[in-house]
Every structure is written in structure tokens, then in C-alpha cells.
PDB file of C-alpha atoms in Angstrom:
ATOM      1  CA  ARG A   1      81.129  85.904-147.997  1.00 92.00           C
ATOM      2  CA  SER A   2      81.717  86.595-144.346  1.00 96.00           C
ATOM      3  CA  LYS A   3      80.277  86.218-140.911  1.00 96.00           C
ATOM      4  CA  ILE A   4      79.360  89.497-139.349  1.00 96.00           C
ATOM      5  CA  VAL A   5      78.193  90.930-136.000  1.00 97.00           C
ATOM      6  CA  CYS A   6      75.244  93.305-136.359  1.00 96.00           C
ATOM      7  CA  GLY A   7      73.270  95.542-134.050  1.00 96.00           C
ATOM      8  CA  LYS A   8      71.482  94.356-130.975  1.00 95.00           C
ATOM      9  CA  PRO A   9      67.685  94.376-131.017  1.00 95.00           C
ATOM     10  CA  SER A  10      67.889  97.551-128.850  1.00 93.00           C
ATOM     11  CA  THR A  11      70.368  99.199-131.336  1.00 93.00           C
ATOM     12  CA  PRO A  12      69.521  97.562-134.708  1.00 95.00           C
ATOM     13  CA  THR A  13      71.751  97.988-137.797  1.00 96.00           C
ATOM     14  CA  PRO A  14      69.750 100.309-140.110  1.00 95.00           C
ATOM     15  CA  LEU A  15      68.699  99.285-143.659  1.00 95.00           C
ATOM     16  CA  LEU A  16      70.420 101.455-146.293  1.00 95.00           C
ATOM     17  CA  ASN A  17      71.915 101.979-149.713  1.00 97.00           C
ATOM     18  CA  SER A  18      75.391 103.501-149.666  1.00 97.00           C
ATOM     19  CA  SER A  19      78.932 103.181-150.963  1.00 97.00           C
ATOM     20  CA  ILE A  20      82.374 102.753-149.326  1.00 97.00           C
ATOM     21  CA  TYR A  21      84.418 105.947-149.986  1.00 95.00           C
ATOM     22  CA  ASN A  22      87.417 105.290-147.741  1.00 95.00           C
ATOM     23  CA  MET A  23      89.214 102.792-145.504  1.00 96.00           C
ATOM     24  CA  VAL A  24      91.258 103.425-142.352  1.00 96.00           C
ATOM     25  CA  THR A  25      94.029 101.417-140.699  1.00 96.00           C
ATOM     26  CA  TYR A  26      94.226 101.572-136.972  1.00 96.00           C
ATOM     27  CA  PRO A  27      91.176 103.932-136.708  1.00 95.00           C
ATOM     28  CA  GLN A  28      90.193 105.991-133.774  1.00 92.00           C
ATOM     29  CA  TRP A  29      86.623 105.776-132.581  1.00 91.00           C
ATOM     30  CA  THR A  30      84.524 108.768-131.920  1.00 90.00           C
ATOM     31  CA  ILE A  31      81.796 107.593-129.563  1.00 90.00           C
ATOM     32  CA  PRO A  32      78.365 108.437-131.034  1.00 88.00           C
ATOM     33  CA  THR A  33      76.222 110.838-128.983  1.00 88.00           C
ATOM     34  CA  SER A  34      73.657 108.132-128.440  1.00 86.00           C
ATOM     35  CA  ILE A  35      76.271 105.843-126.717  1.00 90.00           C
ATOM     36  CA  VAL A  36      77.645 108.824-124.782  1.00 92.00           C
ATOM     37  CA  LYS A  37      74.120 109.513-123.440  1.00 91.00           C
ATOM     38  CA  LYS A  38      73.205 105.909-122.636  1.00 90.00           C
ATOM     39  CA  GLU A  39      76.540 104.526-121.407  1.00 92.00           C
ATOM     40  CA  VAL A  40      79.441 106.948-121.100  1.00 94.00           C
ATOM     41  CA  LEU A  41      77.669 109.720-119.176  1.00 94.00           C
ATOM     42  CA  PRO A  42      76.130 107.365-116.600  1.00 93.00           C
ATOM     43  CA  GLY A  43      79.505 105.572-116.331  1.00 94.00           C
ATOM     44  CA  LEU A  44      81.214 108.882-115.551  1.00 94.00           C
ATOM     45  CA  GLN A  45      78.545 109.861-113.015  1.00 94.00           C
ATOM     46  CA  GLU A  46      79.233 106.658-111.272  1.00 93.00           C
ATOM     47  CA  SER A  47      82.994 106.906-111.430  1.00 93.00           C
ATOM     48  CA  THR A  48      85.265 109.440-113.186  1.00 92.00           C
ATOM     49  CA  GLY A  49      87.732 106.641-113.671  1.00 93.00           C
ATOM     50  CA  TYR A  50      85.307 105.157-116.261  1.00 93.00           C
ATOM     51  CA  LEU A  51      87.150 106.848-119.122  1.00 93.00           C
ATOM     52  CA  LYS A  52      90.496 105.387-118.156  1.00 90.00           C
ATOM     53  CA  ARG A  53      89.141 101.901-117.781  1.00 89.00           C
ATOM     54  CA  LYS A  54      87.587 102.136-121.238  1.00 88.00           C
ATOM     55  CA  GLY A  55      90.635 103.771-122.881  1.00 89.00           C
ATOM     56  CA  TYR A  56      88.613 106.818-123.788  1.00 93.00           C
ATOM     57  CA  SER A  57      89.745 110.474-123.934  1.00 94.00           C
ATOM     58  CA  LEU A  58      87.735 113.654-123.570  1.00 94.00           C
ATOM     59  CA  ILE A  59      88.488 116.125-126.435  1.00 94.00           C
ATOM     60  CA  ASP A  60      87.282 119.737-126.710  1.00 92.00           C
ATOM     61  CA  SER A  61      86.328 121.669-129.938  1.00 90.00           C
ATOM     62  CA  LYS A  62      89.977 122.747-130.433  1.00 89.00           C
ATOM     63  CA  GLY A  63      91.335 119.156-130.269  1.00 89.00           C
ATOM     64  CA  ASN A  64      92.712 119.486-126.751  1.00 93.00           C
ATOM     65  CA  GLU A  65      92.383 116.738-124.205  1.00 93.00           C
ATOM     66  CA  VAL A  66      90.161 117.661-121.167  1.00 94.00           C
ATOM     67  CA  ASP A  67      90.799 116.477-117.635  1.00 94.00           C
ATOM     68  CA  PRO A  68      87.667 114.576-116.632  1.00 94.00           C
ATOM     69  CA  TRP A  69      88.452 114.868-112.943  1.00 94.00           C
ATOM     70  CA  LYS A  70      87.844 118.621-113.008  1.00 93.00           C
ATOM     71  CA  ILE A  71      84.333 118.240-114.225  1.00 93.00           C
ATOM     72  CA  LYS A  72      81.166 117.882-112.106  1.00 93.00           C
ATOM     73  CA  TRP A  73      79.469 115.138-114.091  1.00 94.00           C
ATOM     74  CA  LYS A  74      76.279 115.125-111.992  1.00 92.00           C
ATOM     75  CA  LYS A  75      75.120 118.361-113.571  1.00 92.00           C
ATOM     76  CA  TYR A  76      74.891 116.831-117.125  1.00 92.00           C
ATOM     77  CA  LYS A  77      71.737 114.936-118.021  1.00 87.00           C
ATOM     78  CA  ASP A  78      71.670 114.155-121.734  1.00 83.00           C
ATOM     79  CA  GLU A  79      74.621 115.748-123.548  1.00 87.00           C
ATOM     80  CA  ILE A  80      78.157 116.844-122.852  1.00 93.00           C
ATOM     81  CA  PRO A  81      80.066 119.628-124.730  1.00 93.00           C
ATOM     82  CA  TRP A  82      83.065 117.396-125.639  1.00 94.00           C
ATOM     83  CA  LYS A  83      83.900 114.488-127.863  1.00 93.00           C
ATOM     84  CA  VAL A  84      84.667 111.116-126.385  1.00 95.00           C
ATOM     85  CA  ILE A  85      87.309 109.290-128.384  1.00 94.00           C
ATOM     86  CA  GLN A  86      88.973 105.889-128.142  1.00 92.00           C
ATOM     87  CA  GLY A  87      92.514 105.981-129.439  1.00 87.00           C
ATOM     88  CA  SER A  88      93.699 103.576-132.164  1.00 87.00           C
ATOM     89  CA  GLY A  89      95.263 100.279-131.131  1.00 86.00           C
ATOM     90  CA  ASP A  90      94.585  96.520-130.919  1.00 86.00           C
ATOM     91  CA  GLU A  91      92.097  97.110-128.130  1.00 86.00           C
ATOM     92  CA  ASN A  92      90.079  99.664-130.051  1.00 91.00           C
ATOM     93  CA  ALA A  93      86.417  98.607-130.543  1.00 91.00           C
ATOM     94  CA  LEU A  94      86.871  99.094-134.308  1.00 94.00           C
ATOM     95  CA  GLY A  95      89.749  96.679-134.419  1.00 95.00           C
ATOM     96  CA  VAL A  96      92.587  97.517-136.863  1.00 96.00           C
ATOM     97  CA  TYR A  97      90.498  98.342-139.979  1.00 97.00           C
ATOM     98  CA  LYS A  98      87.423 100.400-140.803  1.00 97.00           C
ATOM     99  CA  PHE A  99      85.327 100.887-143.872  1.00 97.00           C
ATOM    100  CA  ASN A 100      83.572 104.213-144.112  1.00 96.00           C
ATOM    101  CA  PHE A 101      80.370 104.649-146.194  1.00 96.00           C
ATOM    102  CA  PHE A 102      78.005 107.489-146.590  1.00 92.00           C
ATOM    103  CA  SER A 103      75.304 107.263-143.912  1.00 90.00           C
ATOM    104  CA  PRO A 104      73.297 109.483-141.592  1.00 90.00           C
ATOM    105  CA  TYR A 105      73.276 106.829-138.909  1.00 90.00           C
ATOM    106  CA  ASP A 106      76.928 106.895-137.592  1.00 87.00           C
ATOM    107  CA  VAL A 107      77.415 103.297-138.609  1.00 92.00           C
ATOM    108  CA  TYR A 108      80.096 101.629-140.688  1.00 93.00           C
ATOM    109  CA  MET A 109      81.814  98.284-141.216  1.00 97.00           C
ATOM    110  CA  HIS A 110      84.942  97.421-139.397  1.00 97.00           C
ATOM    111  CA  ASP A 111      87.134  94.767-137.712  1.00 97.00           C
ATOM    112  CA  THR A 112      86.714  94.202-133.951  1.00 95.00           C
ATOM    113  CA  ASN A 113      88.640  93.662-130.838  1.00 93.00           C
ATOM    114  CA  GLN A 114      86.040  90.969-129.903  1.00 94.00           C
ATOM    115  CA  ARG A 115      86.715  88.449-132.672  1.00 95.00           C
ATOM    116  CA  TYR A 116      85.521  85.624-130.433  1.00 96.00           C
ATOM    117  CA  PHE A 117      81.917  86.859-131.083  1.00 96.00           C
ATOM    118  CA  PHE A 118      82.143  85.346-134.637  1.00 97.00           C
ATOM    119  CA  LYS A 119      81.972  81.888-133.084  1.00 96.00           C
ATOM    120  CA  ASN A 120      78.533  82.594-131.667  1.00 96.00           C
ATOM    121  CA  LYS A 121      75.423  81.404-133.439  1.00 93.00           C
ATOM    122  CA  ILE A 122      73.605  84.633-132.485  1.00 93.00           C
ATOM    123  CA  ARG A 123      75.668  87.580-133.394  1.00 95.00           C
ATOM    124  CA  ALA A 124      73.349  90.643-132.900  1.00 96.00           C
ATOM    125  CA  LEU A 125      75.686  92.216-130.382  1.00 95.00           C
ATOM    126  CA  SER A 126      76.878  95.569-131.616  1.00 95.00           C
ATOM    127  CA  HIS A 127      75.604  99.187-131.194  1.00 91.00           C
ATOM    128  CA  GLY A 128      74.537  99.215-134.898  1.00 94.00           C
ATOM    129  CA  CYS A 129      77.797  98.940-136.881  1.00 95.00           C
ATOM    130  CA  VAL A 130      78.614  95.854-138.861  1.00 97.00           C
ATOM    131  CA  ARG A 131      81.745  93.954-137.654  1.00 97.00           C
ATOM    132  CA  VAL A 132      83.191  91.943-140.500  1.00 98.00           C
ATOM    133  CA  GLU A 133      85.141  88.695-139.796  1.00 98.00           C
ATOM    134  CA  GLN A 134      86.735  88.609-143.366  1.00 98.00           C
ATOM    135  CA  TRP A 135      87.568  92.334-143.319  1.00 97.00           C
ATOM    136  CA  GLU A 136      90.993  91.624-144.917  1.00 96.00           C
ATOM    137  CA  LYS A 137      89.430  89.841-147.897  1.00 96.00           C
ATOM    138  CA  LEU A 138      87.070  92.784-148.305  1.00 97.00           C
ATOM    139  CA  ALA A 139      90.001  95.231-148.271  1.00 96.00           C
ATOM    140  CA  ILE A 140      91.792  93.097-150.939  1.00 94.00           C
ATOM    141  CA  TYR A 141      88.646  93.083-153.038  1.00 94.00           C
ATOM    142  CA  ILE A 142      88.259  96.797-152.882  1.00 94.00           C
ATOM    143  CA  THR A 143      91.972  97.458-153.540  1.00 93.00           C
ATOM    144  CA  ARG A 144      92.010  95.143-156.587  1.00 90.00           C
ATOM    145  CA  ASN A 145      88.781  96.755-157.893  1.00 88.00           C
ATOM    146  CA  ASP A 146      90.209 100.212-157.355  1.00 88.00           C
ATOM    147  CA  SER A 147      93.517  99.378-159.107  1.00 85.00           C
ATOM    148  CA  LEU A 148      91.679  98.086-162.227  1.00 77.00           C
ATOM    149  CA  SER A 149      89.725 101.308-162.528  1.00 71.00           C
ATOM    150  CA  SER A 150      92.614 103.685-161.928  1.00 69.00           C
ATOM    151  CA  ARG A 151      96.169 103.778-163.292  1.00 68.00           C
ATOM    152  CA  HIS A 152      97.308 106.216-160.586  1.00 71.00           C
ATOM    153  CA  LEU A 153      96.535 104.663-157.238  1.00 76.00           C
ATOM    154  CA  SER A 154      98.119 105.992-154.088  1.00 78.00           C
ATOM    155  CA  TYR A 155      97.978 102.625-152.286  1.00 86.00           C
ATOM    156  CA  ASN A 156      98.072  98.839-152.754  1.00 88.00           C
ATOM    157  CA  MET A 157      97.842  95.869-150.413  1.00 91.00           C
ATOM    158  CA  ASP A 158     101.595  96.006-149.719  1.00 93.00           C
ATOM    159  CA  SER A 159     101.244  99.544-148.456  1.00 93.00           C
ATOM    160  CA  ILE A 160      98.164  98.571-146.438  1.00 94.00           C
ATOM    161  CA  HIS A 161     100.015  95.615-144.850  1.00 94.00           C
ATOM    162  CA  ASN A 162     102.927  97.973-144.079  1.00 94.00           C
ATOM    163  CA  TRP A 163     100.671 100.510-142.323  1.00 95.00           C
ATOM    164  CA  LEU A 164      99.045  97.663-140.309  1.00 95.00           C
ATOM    165  CA  SER A 165     102.365  96.171-139.328  1.00 95.00           C
ATOM    166  CA  ARG A 166     103.550  99.656-138.149  1.00 94.00           C
ATOM    167  CA  LYS A 167     100.206 100.188-136.333  1.00 94.00           C
ATOM    168  CA  VAL A 168      99.774 103.576-137.871  1.00 93.00           C
ATOM    169  CA  LYS A 169      96.421 105.329-138.651  1.00 93.00           C
ATOM    170  CA  LYS A 170      96.104 105.937-142.386  1.00 94.00           C
ATOM    171  CA  GLU A 171      93.079 107.047-144.360  1.00 94.00           C
ATOM    172  CA  ILE A 172      92.810 105.293-147.770  1.00 94.00           C
ATOM    173  CA  TYR A 173      90.506 107.053-150.219  1.00 94.00           C
ATOM    174  CA  VAL A 174      88.682 104.727-152.558  1.00 93.00           C
ATOM    175  CA  LYS A 175      88.265 106.133-156.068  1.00 91.00           C
ATOM    176  CA  GLU A 176      85.902 103.403-157.421  1.00 89.00           C
ATOM    177  CA  LYS A 177      83.420 103.553-154.591  1.00 92.00           C
ATOM    178  CA  LEU A 178      81.982 100.124-153.641  1.00 93.00           C
ATOM    179  CA  PRO A 179      78.191  99.958-153.404  1.00 96.00           C
ATOM    180  CA  VAL A 180      76.792  98.819-150.051  1.00 96.00           C
ATOM    181  CA  PHE A 181      73.285  97.431-149.535  1.00 97.00           C
ATOM    182  CA  ILE A 182      72.270  96.521-146.028  1.00 96.00           C
ATOM    183  CA  ARG A 183      69.181  94.268-146.055  1.00 94.00           C
ATOM    184  CA  TYR A 184      67.142  92.302-143.494  1.00 94.00           C
ATOM    185  CA  ILE A 185      66.150  88.890-144.808  1.00 92.00           C
ATOM    186  CA  THR A 186      64.555  86.132-142.754  1.00 93.00           C
ATOM    187  CA  ALA A 187      63.813  83.676-145.535  1.00 93.00           C
ATOM    188  CA  ASP A 188      65.881  82.580-148.488  1.00 93.00           C
ATOM    189  CA  ALA A 189      66.150  79.844-151.022  1.00 93.00           C
ATOM    190  CA  MET A 190      69.393  77.814-151.054  1.00 90.00           C
ATOM    191  CA  LYS A 191      70.079  74.782-153.222  1.00 92.00           C
ATOM    192  CA  GLY A 192      66.387  74.429-154.043  1.00 93.00           C
ATOM    193  CA  LYS A 193      65.229  74.541-150.388  1.00 95.00           C
ATOM    194  CA  MET A 194      63.740  77.272-148.205  1.00 95.00           C
ATOM    195  CA  VAL A 195      65.920  78.500-145.377  1.00 94.00           C
ATOM    196  CA  PHE A 196      64.558  80.503-142.471  1.00 93.00           C
ATOM    197  CA  TYR A 197      66.525  82.811-140.208  1.00 91.00           C
ATOM    198  CA  ASP A 198      65.718  84.324-136.773  1.00 91.00           C
ATOM    199  CA  ASP A 199      63.694  87.513-136.905  1.00 93.00           C
ATOM    200  CA  MET A 200      66.101  89.349-134.599  1.00 92.00           C
ATOM    201  CA  TYR A 201      64.433  92.748-134.929  1.00 95.00           C
ATOM    202  CA  ASN A 202      60.841  91.398-134.930  1.00 93.00           C
ATOM    203  CA  LEU A 203      60.197  93.125-138.284  1.00 93.00           C
ATOM    204  CA  ASP A 204      58.250  90.140-139.687  1.00 92.00           C
ATOM    205  CA  LYS A 205      55.680  90.360-136.986  1.00 89.00           C
ATOM    206  CA  ILE A 206      55.458  94.123-137.311  1.00 89.00           C
ATOM    207  CA  THR A 207      54.900  93.738-141.118  1.00 88.00           C
ATOM    208  CA  ALA A 208      52.375  90.901-140.610  1.00 89.00           C
ATOM    209  CA  ASP A 209      50.372  92.919-138.009  1.00 90.00           C
ATOM    210  CA  LYS A 210      50.118  95.877-140.425  1.00 89.00           C
ATOM    211  CA  TYR A 211      49.322  93.684-143.361  1.00 88.00           C
ATOM    212  CA  PHE A 212      46.568  91.744-141.577  1.00 88.00           C
ATOM    213  CA  ALA A 213      45.155  94.622-139.579  1.00 84.00           C
ATOM    214  CA  GLY A 214      41.423  94.649-139.948  1.00 75.00           C
ATOM    215  CA  LYS A 215      41.273  91.416-141.969  1.00 73.00           C
TER     216      LYS A 215
END
């Protein structure tokens, strides 16, 4: 069990069935095109120094870094022909650990550099990814599960702690893929009592309107 931060109402976390296939220590963040369009490009058009303030780099198709000061940003409206990447480190938006799962939505589970958000009662604050407060316990669970199902595992928690202490990026492939089910629940039964949660994405109202339409 863990507190999480999920997507804002404007960028909701999608409902899905998937499975975790790898984990990454000190990950880089490739900014999704939707965020580049809504935030990065307007930021660059206002000030080319936007990338430096955010700790972002502009990378071309060959993996080379591009000088943003040589580009006329005003001519771009929706898309740009480069990747925008935030390098790994303690200030990275993904934190120090990331869980990748199969998804067409460019979302995943990860640590965060804004851990103070977990103290909030309302935690719908992300661009759609799921930030996990107890990410280390989840990593331990996956590692233990993987070790029980495979005799020849290329990693363990000691190696993971070593990579984290050295602040190196390391991709860890999970052989026994862990199922992931993201659901949206506004009512539950706990200890014999009904418990209701905030309908952050207004899905209950949408469902009710469809159900009672014409009745």
C-alpha cells in the first residue's frame, strides 16, 4: 500500500491493464509531445532560457545536443523536430527510480523530486504518470518476486542500492513481469462501512448522465 500522486483533472491518469517489464535507477525523462506542445514550446517562445531553468536539453535524431539559442522559436506552432530531455539526477521530475510498463499513453510509475506532495490530501497533481511514495518497497517486492521465479537473475536489492548510491542510470529488466491494473474507484467497503472518495475526474457524473438520459 502506498500514497500516490495521479494526473490532474486536465491530464488524467488513464485506466489500463499492463505489466511492469523493467525498472530504471536515476532515469532520464523524455518530455512527452503533449507537454512539449502545451508547456515547453510556449516557455521557449517567451524565453530561450526556459530550457536551462528547467534543466532540459534539446536532442536531435542522432543524439546530439542542439543549441536552443540558434533557433527561431516563434515559427513553431505545435511540434518541434527535436526531443526535449531532462537529465538524470536528484532534481529530475521522475526522481531516482522509474517503473516502466507497456502503455500507449506515455505514462509510468516513478519516484518524484516533489515528495512533499504526498502530504497533501488532494494529490491529483501530475501530467498523468503515477508517482509512488513507497517506490522502494515496490522495487523490493518486484526484486523478491523475480528472484523466486528465476535462478539466474542479473540484479538484486544490493546491486540496486549500489547503483542508487553511485547515482548511475541502470535499466533493470524484470523477467517475471508484474501485472498493473489502474482503476478509478469512488466508493469502497472498508471494515463493514461504505467509504466515498472525491470524483476527481467527474466520471461518476458522466456515467450517471448517460445512464439516466431519457429516464
